XYZ file of C-alpha atoms in Angstrom:
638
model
C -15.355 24.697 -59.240
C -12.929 25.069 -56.142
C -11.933 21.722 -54.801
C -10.534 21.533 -51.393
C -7.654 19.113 -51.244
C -4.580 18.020 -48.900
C -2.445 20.693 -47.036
C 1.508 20.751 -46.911
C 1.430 17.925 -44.541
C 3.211 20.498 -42.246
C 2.754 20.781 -38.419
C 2.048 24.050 -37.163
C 4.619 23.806 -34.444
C 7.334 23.287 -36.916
C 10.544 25.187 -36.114
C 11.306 27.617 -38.953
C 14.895 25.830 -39.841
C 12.703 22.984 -40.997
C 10.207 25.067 -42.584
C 12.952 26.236 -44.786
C 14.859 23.109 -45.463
C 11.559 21.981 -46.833
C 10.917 25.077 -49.193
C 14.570 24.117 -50.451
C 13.629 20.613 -51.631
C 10.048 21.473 -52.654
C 11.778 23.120 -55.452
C 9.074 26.784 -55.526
C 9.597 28.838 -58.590
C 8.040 31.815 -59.579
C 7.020 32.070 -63.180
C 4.809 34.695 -65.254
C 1.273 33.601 -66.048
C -0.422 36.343 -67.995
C -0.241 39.557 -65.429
C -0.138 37.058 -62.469
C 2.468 35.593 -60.886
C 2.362 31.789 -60.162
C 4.109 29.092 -58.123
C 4.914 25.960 -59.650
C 5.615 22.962 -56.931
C 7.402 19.650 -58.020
C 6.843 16.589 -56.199
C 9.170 16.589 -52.712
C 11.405 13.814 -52.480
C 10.622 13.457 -48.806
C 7.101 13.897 -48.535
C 5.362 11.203 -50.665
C 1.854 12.100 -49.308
C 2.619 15.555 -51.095
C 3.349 13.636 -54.418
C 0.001 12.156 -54.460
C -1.881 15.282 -53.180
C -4.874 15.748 -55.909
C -4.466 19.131 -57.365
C -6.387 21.524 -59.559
C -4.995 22.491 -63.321
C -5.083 23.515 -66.253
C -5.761 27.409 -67.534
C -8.415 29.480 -66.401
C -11.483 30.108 -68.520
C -13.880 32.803 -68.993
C -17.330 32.764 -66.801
C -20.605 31.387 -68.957
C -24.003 33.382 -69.051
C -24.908 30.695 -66.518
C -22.816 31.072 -63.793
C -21.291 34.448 -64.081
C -22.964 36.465 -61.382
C -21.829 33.739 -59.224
C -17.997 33.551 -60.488
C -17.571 36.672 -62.048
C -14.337 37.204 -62.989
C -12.800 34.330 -61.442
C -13.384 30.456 -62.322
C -11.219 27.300 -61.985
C -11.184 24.761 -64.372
C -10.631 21.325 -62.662
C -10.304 19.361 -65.747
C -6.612 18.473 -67.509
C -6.351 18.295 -71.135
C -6.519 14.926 -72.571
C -2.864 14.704 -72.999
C -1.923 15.454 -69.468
C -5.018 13.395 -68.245
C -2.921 9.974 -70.152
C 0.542 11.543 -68.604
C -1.091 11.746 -65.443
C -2.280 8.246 -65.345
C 0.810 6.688 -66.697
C 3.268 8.760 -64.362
C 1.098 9.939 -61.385
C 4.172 10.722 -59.545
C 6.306 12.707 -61.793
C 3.701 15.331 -62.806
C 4.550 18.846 -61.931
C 1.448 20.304 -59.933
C 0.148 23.599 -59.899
C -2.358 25.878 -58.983
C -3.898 28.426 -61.134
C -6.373 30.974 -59.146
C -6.809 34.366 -59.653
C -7.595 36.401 -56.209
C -10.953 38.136 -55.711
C -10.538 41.650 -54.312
C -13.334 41.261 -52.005
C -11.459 38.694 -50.541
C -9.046 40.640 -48.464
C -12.072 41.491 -45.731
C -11.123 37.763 -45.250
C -7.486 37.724 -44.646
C -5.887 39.322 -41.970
C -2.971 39.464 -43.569
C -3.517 40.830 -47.104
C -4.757 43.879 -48.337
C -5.725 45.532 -51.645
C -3.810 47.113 -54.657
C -3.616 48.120 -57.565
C -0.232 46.966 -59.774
C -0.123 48.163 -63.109
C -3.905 48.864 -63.784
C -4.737 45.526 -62.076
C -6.538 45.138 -58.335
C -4.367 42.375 -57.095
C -4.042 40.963 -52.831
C -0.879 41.610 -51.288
C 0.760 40.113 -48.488
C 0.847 42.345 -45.707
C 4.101 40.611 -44.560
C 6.253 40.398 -47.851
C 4.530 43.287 -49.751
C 4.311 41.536 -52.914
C 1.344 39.758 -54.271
C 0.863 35.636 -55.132
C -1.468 32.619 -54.613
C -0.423 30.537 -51.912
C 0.644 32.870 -49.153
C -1.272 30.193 -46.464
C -0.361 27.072 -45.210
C -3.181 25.145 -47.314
C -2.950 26.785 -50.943
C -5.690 24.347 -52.353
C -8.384 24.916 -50.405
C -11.597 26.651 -51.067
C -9.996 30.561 -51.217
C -14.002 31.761 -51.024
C -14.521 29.587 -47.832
C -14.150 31.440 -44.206
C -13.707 27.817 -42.472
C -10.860 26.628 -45.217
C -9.019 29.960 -44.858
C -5.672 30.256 -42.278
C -5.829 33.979 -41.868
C -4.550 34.912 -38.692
C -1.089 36.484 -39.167
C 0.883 33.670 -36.856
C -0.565 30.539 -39.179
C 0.692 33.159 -42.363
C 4.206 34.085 -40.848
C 4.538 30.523 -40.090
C 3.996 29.161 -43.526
C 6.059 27.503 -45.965
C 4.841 29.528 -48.738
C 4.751 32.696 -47.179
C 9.258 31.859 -46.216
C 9.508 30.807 -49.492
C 8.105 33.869 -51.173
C 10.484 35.788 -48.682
C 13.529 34.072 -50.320
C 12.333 34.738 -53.821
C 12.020 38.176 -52.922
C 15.693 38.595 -51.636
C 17.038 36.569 -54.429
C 15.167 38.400 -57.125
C 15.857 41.750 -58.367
C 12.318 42.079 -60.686
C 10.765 41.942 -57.083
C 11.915 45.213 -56.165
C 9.419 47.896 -57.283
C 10.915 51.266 -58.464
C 9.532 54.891 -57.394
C 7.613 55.543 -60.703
C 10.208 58.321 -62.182
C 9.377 62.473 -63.057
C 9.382 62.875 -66.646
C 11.078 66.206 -66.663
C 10.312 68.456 -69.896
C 12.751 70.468 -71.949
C 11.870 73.978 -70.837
C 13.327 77.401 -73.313
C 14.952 79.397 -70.500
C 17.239 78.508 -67.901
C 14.816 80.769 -65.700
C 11.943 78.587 -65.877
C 14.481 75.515 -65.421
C 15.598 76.751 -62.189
C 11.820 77.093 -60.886
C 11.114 73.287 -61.846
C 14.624 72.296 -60.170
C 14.239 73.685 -57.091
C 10.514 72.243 -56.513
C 12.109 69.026 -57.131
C 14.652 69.633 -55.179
C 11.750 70.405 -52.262
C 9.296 67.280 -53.401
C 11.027 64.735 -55.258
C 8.733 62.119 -55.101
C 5.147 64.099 -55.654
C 5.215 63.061 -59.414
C 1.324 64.163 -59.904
C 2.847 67.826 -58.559
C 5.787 67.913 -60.497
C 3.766 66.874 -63.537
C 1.503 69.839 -63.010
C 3.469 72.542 -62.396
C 5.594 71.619 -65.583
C 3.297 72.622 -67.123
C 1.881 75.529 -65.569
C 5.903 76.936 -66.021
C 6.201 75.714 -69.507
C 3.240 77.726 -70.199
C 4.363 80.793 -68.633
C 7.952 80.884 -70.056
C 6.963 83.560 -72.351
C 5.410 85.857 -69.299
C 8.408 85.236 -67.038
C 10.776 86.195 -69.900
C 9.083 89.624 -70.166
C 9.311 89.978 -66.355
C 11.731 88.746 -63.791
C 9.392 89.964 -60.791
C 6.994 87.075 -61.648
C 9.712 84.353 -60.709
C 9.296 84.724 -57.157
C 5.676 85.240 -57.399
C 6.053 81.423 -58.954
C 8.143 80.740 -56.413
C 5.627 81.630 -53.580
C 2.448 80.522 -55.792
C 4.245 77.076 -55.545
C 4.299 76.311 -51.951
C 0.599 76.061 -50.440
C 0.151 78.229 -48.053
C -1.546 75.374 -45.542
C -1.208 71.828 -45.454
C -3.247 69.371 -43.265
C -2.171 65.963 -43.215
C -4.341 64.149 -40.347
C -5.314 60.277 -39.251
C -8.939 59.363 -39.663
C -10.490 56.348 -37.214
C -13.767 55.218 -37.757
C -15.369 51.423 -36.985
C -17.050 48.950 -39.560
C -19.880 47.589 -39.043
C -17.968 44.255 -37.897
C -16.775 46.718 -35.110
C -13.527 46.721 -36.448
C -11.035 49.796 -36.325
C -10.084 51.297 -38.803
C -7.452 53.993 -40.092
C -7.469 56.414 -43.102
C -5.327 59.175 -43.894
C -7.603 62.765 -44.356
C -5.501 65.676 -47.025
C -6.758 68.898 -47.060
C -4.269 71.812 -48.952
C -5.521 75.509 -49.074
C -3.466 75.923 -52.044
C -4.318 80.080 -52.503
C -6.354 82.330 -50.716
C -5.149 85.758 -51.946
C -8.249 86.177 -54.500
C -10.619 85.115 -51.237
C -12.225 81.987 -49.642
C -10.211 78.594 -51.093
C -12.814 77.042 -52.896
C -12.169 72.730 -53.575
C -13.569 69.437 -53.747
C -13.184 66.578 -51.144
C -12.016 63.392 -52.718
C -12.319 59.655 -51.310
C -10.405 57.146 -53.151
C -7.783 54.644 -52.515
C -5.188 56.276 -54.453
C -5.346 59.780 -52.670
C -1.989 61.000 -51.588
C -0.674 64.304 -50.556
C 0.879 65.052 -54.100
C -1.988 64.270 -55.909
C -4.010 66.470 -52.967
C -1.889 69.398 -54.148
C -2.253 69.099 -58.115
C -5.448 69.584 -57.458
C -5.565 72.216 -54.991
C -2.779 73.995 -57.579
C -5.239 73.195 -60.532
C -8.281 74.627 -58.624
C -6.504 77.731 -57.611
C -5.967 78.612 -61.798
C -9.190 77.366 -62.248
C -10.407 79.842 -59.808
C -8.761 83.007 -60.778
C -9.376 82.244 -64.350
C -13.279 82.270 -63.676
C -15.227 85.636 -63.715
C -15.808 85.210 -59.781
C -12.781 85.570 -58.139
C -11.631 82.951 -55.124
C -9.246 81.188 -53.597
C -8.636 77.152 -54.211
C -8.111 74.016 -52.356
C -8.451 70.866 -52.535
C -8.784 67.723 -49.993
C -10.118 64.282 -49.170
C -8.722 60.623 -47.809
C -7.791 57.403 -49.260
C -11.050 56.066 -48.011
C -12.900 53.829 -50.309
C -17.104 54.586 -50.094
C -17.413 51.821 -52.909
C -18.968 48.480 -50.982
C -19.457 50.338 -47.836
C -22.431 50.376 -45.990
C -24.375 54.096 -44.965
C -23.524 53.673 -41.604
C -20.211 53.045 -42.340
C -19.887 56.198 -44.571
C -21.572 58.439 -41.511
C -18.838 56.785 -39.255
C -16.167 57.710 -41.266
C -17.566 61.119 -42.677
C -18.341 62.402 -38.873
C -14.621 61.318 -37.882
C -13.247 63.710 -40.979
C -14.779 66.169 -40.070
C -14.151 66.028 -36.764
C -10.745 67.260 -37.432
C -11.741 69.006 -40.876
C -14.394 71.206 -39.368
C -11.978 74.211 -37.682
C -10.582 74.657 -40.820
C -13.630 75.723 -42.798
C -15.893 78.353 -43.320
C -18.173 80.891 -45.041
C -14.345 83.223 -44.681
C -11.890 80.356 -44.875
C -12.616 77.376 -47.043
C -15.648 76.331 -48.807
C -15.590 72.415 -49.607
C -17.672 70.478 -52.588
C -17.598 67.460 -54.390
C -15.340 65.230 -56.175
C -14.481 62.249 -57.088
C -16.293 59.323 -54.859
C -18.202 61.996 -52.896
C -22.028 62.668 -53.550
C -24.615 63.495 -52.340
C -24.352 60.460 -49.338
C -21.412 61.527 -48.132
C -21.587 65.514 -48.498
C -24.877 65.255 -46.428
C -22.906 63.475 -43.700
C -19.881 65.687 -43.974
C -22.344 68.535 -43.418
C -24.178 67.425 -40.673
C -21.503 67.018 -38.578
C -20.321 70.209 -39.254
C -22.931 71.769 -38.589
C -23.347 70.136 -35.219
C -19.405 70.969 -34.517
C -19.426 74.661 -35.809
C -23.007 75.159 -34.367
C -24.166 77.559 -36.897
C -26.109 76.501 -40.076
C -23.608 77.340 -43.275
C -25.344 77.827 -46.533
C -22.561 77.250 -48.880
C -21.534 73.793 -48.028
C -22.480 72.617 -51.101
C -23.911 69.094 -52.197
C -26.290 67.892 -55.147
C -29.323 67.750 -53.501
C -28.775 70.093 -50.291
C -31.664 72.493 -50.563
C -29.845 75.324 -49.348
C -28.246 75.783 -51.760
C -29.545 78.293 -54.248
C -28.429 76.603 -57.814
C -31.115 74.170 -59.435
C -28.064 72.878 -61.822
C -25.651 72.353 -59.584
C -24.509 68.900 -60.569
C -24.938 69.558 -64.243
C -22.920 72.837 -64.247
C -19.426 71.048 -64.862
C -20.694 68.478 -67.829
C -22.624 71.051 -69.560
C -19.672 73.422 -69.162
C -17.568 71.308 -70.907
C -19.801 71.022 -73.759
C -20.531 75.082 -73.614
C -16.607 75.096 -74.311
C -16.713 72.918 -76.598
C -19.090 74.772 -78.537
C -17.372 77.832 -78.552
C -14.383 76.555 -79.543
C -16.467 74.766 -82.944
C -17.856 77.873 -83.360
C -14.746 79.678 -84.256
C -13.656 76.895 -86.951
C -17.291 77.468 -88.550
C -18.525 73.717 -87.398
C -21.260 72.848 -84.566
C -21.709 69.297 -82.631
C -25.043 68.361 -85.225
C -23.601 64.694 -86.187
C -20.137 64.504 -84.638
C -19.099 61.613 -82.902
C -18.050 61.797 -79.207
C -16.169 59.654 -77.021
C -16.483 60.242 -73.218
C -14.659 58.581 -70.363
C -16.316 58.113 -66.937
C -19.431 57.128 -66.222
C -19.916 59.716 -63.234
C -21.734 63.007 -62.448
C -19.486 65.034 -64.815
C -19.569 62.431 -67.511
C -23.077 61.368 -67.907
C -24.091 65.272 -67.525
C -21.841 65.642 -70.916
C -23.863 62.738 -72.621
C -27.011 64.740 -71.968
C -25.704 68.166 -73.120
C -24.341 66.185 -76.257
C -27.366 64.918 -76.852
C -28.952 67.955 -76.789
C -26.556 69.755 -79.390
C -26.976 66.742 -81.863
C -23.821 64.866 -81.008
C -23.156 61.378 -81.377
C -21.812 60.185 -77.570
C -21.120 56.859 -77.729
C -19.092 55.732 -75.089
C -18.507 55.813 -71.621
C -15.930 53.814 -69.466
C -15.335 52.438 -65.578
C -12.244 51.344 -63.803
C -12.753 47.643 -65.090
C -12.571 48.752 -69.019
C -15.269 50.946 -71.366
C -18.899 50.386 -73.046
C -19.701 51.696 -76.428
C -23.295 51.786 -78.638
C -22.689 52.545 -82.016
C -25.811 53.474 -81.854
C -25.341 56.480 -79.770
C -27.025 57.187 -76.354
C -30.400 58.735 -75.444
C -32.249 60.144 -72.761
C -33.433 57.092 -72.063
C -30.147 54.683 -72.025
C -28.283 57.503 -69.964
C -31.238 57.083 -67.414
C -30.458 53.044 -67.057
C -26.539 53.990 -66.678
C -27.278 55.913 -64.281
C -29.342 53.148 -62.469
C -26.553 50.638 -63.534
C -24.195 53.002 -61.374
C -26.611 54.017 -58.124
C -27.308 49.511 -57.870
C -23.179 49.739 -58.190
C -23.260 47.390 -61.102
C -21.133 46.742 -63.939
C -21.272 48.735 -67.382
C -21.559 45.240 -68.976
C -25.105 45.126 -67.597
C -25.762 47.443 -70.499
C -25.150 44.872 -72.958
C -27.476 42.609 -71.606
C -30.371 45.003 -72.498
C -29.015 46.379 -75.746
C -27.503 43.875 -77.608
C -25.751 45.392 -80.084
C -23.563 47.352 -77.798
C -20.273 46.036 -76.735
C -18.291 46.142 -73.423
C -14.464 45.717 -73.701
C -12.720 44.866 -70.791
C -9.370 46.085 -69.537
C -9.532 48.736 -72.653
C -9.931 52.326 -73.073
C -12.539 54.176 -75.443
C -9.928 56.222 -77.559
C -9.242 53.609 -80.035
C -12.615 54.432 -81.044
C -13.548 56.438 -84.314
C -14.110 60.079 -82.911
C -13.697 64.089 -83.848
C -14.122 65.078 -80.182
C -12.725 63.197 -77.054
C -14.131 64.135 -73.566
C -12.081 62.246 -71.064
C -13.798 62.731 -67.298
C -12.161 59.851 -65.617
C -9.058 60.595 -63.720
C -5.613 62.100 -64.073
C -3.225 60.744 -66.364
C -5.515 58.643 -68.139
C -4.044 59.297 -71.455
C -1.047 57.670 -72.178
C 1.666 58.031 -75.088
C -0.075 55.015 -76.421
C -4.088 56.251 -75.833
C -2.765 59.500 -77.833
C -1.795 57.705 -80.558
C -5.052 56.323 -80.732
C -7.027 58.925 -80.685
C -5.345 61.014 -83.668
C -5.288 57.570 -85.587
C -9.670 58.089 -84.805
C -9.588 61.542 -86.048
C -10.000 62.881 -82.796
C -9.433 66.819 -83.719
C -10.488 68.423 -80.207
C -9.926 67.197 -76.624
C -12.129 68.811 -73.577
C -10.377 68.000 -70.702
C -13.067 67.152 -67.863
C -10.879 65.642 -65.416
C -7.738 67.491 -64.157
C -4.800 67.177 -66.109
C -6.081 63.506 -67.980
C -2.727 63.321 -70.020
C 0.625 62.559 -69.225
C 3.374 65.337 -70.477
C 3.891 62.057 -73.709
C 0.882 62.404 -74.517
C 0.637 66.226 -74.223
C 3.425 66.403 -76.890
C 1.439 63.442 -79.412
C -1.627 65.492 -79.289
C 0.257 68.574 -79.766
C 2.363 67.378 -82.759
C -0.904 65.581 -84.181
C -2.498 69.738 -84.060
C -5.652 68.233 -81.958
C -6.688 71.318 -79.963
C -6.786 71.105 -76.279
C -9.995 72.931 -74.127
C -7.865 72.757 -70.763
C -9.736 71.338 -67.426
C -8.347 75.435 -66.170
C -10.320 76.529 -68.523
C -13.084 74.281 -69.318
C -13.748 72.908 -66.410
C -14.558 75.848 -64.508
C -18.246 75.001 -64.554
C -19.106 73.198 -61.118
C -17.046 74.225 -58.523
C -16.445 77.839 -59.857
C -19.267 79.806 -61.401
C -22.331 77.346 -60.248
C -20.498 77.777 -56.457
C -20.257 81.533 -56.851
C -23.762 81.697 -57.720
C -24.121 79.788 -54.487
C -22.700 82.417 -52.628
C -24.403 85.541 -54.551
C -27.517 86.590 -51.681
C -29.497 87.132 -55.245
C -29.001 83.636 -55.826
C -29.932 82.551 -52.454
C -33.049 84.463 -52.303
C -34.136 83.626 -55.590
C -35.083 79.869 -57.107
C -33.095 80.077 -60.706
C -35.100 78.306 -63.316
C -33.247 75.649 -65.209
C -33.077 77.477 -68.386
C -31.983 81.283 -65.978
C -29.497 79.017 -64.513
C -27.889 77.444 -67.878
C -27.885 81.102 -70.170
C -25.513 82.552 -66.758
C -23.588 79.222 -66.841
C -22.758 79.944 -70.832
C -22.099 83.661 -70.456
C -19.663 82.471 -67.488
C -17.863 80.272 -69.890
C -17.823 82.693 -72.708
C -16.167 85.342 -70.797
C -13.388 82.440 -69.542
C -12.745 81.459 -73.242
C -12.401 84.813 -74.513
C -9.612 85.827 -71.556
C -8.113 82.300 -72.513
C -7.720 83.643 -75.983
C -6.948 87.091 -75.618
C -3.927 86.192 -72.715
C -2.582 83.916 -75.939
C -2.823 86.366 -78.472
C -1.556 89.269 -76.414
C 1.875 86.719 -75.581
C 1.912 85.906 -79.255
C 0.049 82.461 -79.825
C -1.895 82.263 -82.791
C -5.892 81.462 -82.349
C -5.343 78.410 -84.634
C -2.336 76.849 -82.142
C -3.224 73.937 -80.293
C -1.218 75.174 -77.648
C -3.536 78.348 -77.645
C -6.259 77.631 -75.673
C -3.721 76.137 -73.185
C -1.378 78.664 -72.480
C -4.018 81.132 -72.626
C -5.993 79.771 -69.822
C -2.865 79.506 -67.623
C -1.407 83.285 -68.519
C -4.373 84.980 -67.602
C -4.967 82.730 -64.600
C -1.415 83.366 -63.184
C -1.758 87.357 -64.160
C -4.684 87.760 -62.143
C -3.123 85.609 -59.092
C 0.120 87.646 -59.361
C -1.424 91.000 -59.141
C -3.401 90.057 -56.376
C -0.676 88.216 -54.501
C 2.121 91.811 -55.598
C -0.575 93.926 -54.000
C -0.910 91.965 -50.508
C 2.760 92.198 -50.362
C 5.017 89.335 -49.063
C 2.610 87.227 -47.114
């Protein structure tokens, strides 16, 4: 339970001199409470109300069955323990006081002056002001936080405060408040040719670390090829610098007819194999670097495929989670009121990705269609019946699991019985469950921002059909548990510490640290599909790589949905014709057969051994960059 209890016995007229004087004999110090930072205040020796002020203690404990859809993850416990309860009534007055709260991330529609983020894995409220992220940024900290009529929010009342100055001076005076650019792990590369490509794009974009990261790669890969031939080093040079960026500001109104601004990305990364072809994703973490690893990683993805085209990639930090249709239409129509000159059936041809469905593609193509005034047929979306493919969402999870079975079939083994670990719980990873399923496999996890879900039981037909109801009703994977029992929802975790031979992680970049790694070759993880673009960090590369777990690249495997089901999207044949499921899925695996065997055959010809687990990799990427450089040597400088 809240409780509401005195204020700072402050006037709001106060002059800030005395605001401060009082901060200095309140005696605030910041100390480290689990991953939350809280503010201890001892009794002021000139403010005996304050002394006496009834205050809330104690640690915080976990929610009970009872009351948990009410507190979820946050409740207050207003009793002391027994010892302090006697200290307290023997020495009322001497009693350090404190308040323990953790914030609520919906509460920032509340507070004028806060806003979310995430720090280190962890949604957490910021002050607006200060930048940094605490309890009692108002002038009251111990009232009722989920209360509109206890809360001070208007930015005057919070600039004003004694709490908010106070956490000003801490700032200043402490150097742990200062928060570092996260640093570019920078690999050891064989040539000094290769070096000199990585040093210069630094050199151009030091701080796009999700970039960087990915074209280390790409160059480490191809140190072999450039070796052979100098003439590809400017073609690098050229393939690294997009040919179009568009960086633009996106207004749109709530539904509280408040204004507000997002950022809108959209890179057309390569077009000299045809159309860019690219996702649009919404999230909060969206940035221009990470807009152009994935444009980069589309592009490779693209030429690898047997249907040659150009790639992009875009989107905005836009959150859809929590928001309301109307307020997706607002903000879809005002995207693509800039977006729309920029595409086409001859320019750019936009899908899904992450935090865009079928909702928001159907508003995105509306408007565009009202804009552009002609009706374009390969705007594509899951349930947009234009479009000619009946598998269109499945074609990415089942051609991960395609690749995955190609790549057993060569080491004389098949999925009948093997246990699977999946991250995600979206349209890519549930569409793996099903494929596993179907080939015999074991799946038994799956995972959401807020930690992962396993069944030791495995999942069926019928449990992936209530995730995928948990996730439409935007519930919590722990709803699982409440209907079968014997599963287990960990929170703040990851799925790799789990006993596994093949990991399939379709979450998000980078989700694989040194330490996840680790993990998974202590499971007896032996294969990793890579469903989400580049899901480990360059550590964890090398653990995996050490450990001999072979790698199915996201280049490579990946090139299900936006690549071969999207071609087949723009084949007339396809158009005129309704492809049966089962048509559909024996031209998906032929697609993915032909981009495994180039994968192969660009390794072996630039001598890496079938059994490496750098084969695969490299592969991929060589034939890729081949195909892009012949293309790009025959259009001339351009």
């Amino acid at each position: 339970m809240l409780l509401p209890g005195g204020g700072l016995g402050m006037n709001s007229m106060m002059d800030d001199m005395n605001l401060i004087q009082q901060a200095q004999r309140h005696h605030l110090v910041v100390r480290e409470l689990g991953e939350e930072i809280d503010l201890e205040i001892g009794p002021g020796d000139d403010d005996p109300a304050f002394a006496n002020t009834p205050l809330i203690g104690g640690p915080p404990r976990e929610p009970s069955a009872e009351d948990h859809d009410e507190s979820k993850n946050m409740v207050m416990v207003s009793q002391l323990p027994s010892d302090d309860q006697d200290m307290s009534k023997g020495q009322p007055v001497k009693r350090k006081k404190k308040v323990v709260k953790r914030w609520r991330e919906e509460w920032a529609d509340t507070y004028k002056w806060a806003y979310v983020d995430v720090k280190e894995g962890t949604a957490r409220i910021f002050c607006s002001v200060c930048r940094e992220y605490g309890r009692k940024h108002r002038r009251n900290p111990y009232g009722n936080e989920g209360s509109r009529n206890m809360q001070m929010s208007a930015l005057e009342e919070h600039n004003n405060s004694l709490l908010h100055k106070e956490a000003l001076r801490l700032q200043m005076a402490s150097k742990d408040k200062i928060i570092a650019d996260k640093p570019i792990y920078v690999k050891a590369l064989m040539s000094k040719t290769a070096g000199s490509i990585v040093e210069a794009a630094l050199k151009r974009d030091p701080h796009e670390v999700e970039f960087i990261q990915s074209l280390q790669e790409v160059v480490h890969a191809l140190e072999r090829v450039i070796a052979k031939n100098s003439h590809y080093v400017s073609i690098m040079e050229r393939l690294l610098e997009p040919e179009r960026m568009i960086v633009f500001r996106v207004p749109w109104v709530d539904d509280r007819g408040e204004t507000n601004v997002n950022r809108g990305f959209r890179v057309q990364f390569n077009q000299a194999l045809g159309p860019c072809r690219g996702g649009f994703r919404f999230h909060p973490s969206m940035t221009l670097s990470i807009t152009k690893f994935l444009g980069f990683e589309q592009t490779l993805k693209n030429a690898l495929s047997p249907y040659k085209i150009g790639g992009a990639a875009g989107g905005s930090d836009f959150d859809p989670k929590g928001k309301s249709d109307n307020e997706v239409m607002r903000f879809c129509q005002s995207f693509m009121n800039e977006m729309f000159r920029y595409l086409g059936i001859d320019k750019d041809l936009p899908s899904e990705e992450m935090g865009v469905g079928t909702r928001e593609m159907g508003y995105l193509f509306g408007q565009y269609r009202r804009l552009a005034g002609h009706f374009q047929g390969s705007f594509t979306g899951p349930r947009i019946f234009w479009s000619g493919s009946s598998l269109r969402t499945e074609a990415t999870g089942y051609g991960l699991v395609f690749f995955a079975q190609l790549l057993l079939a060569d080491l004389n083994k098949d999925f009948k019985g093997l246990r699977c670990v999946v991250s995600g719980s979206g349209k890519i990873a549930l569409h793996v469950l099903e494929k596993l399923i179907a080939y015999g496999a074991l799946p038994i996890t799956v995972s959401d921002s807020k930690g992962y879900l396993v069944d030791e039981e495995g999942f069926d037909y019928m449990k992936i059909s209530f995730l995928r109801e948990i996730k439409a009703q935007n519930r919590s994977l722990r709803d699982y548990s409440k209907t079968y029992a014997r599963s287990k929802y960990y929170d703040e975790a990851k799925p790799w510490t789990e006993r596994c031979d093949v990991a399939f992680p379709c979450a998000t970049q980078n989700e694989i640290d040194q330490s996840d790694a680790i993990s998974l070759v202590n499971s007896g993880c032996r294969i990793l599909v890579e469903g989400s673009n580049m899901p480990c960090t360059p550590d964890a590369v090398d653990i995996l790589r050490k450990a001999n777990v072979l790698i199915a690249p996201a280049v490579a495997a990946g090139a299900g949905g936006q690549v071969v089901a999207g071609e087949f999207e723009l084949n007339h044949e396809c158009n005129s014709v309704n492809w049966s499921p089962e048509d559909f899925e024996s031209k998906l695996q032929e697609a993915m057969k032909q981009t495994y065997q180039r994968s192969l055959k660009a390794a072996a010809d630039f001598g890496y051994q079938k059994e490496s687990p750098e084969a695969l990799v490299h592969g991929a990427i060589i034939s890729a960059f081949l195909t892009l450089a012949q293309a790009m040597t025959d259009q001339g400088c351009v």
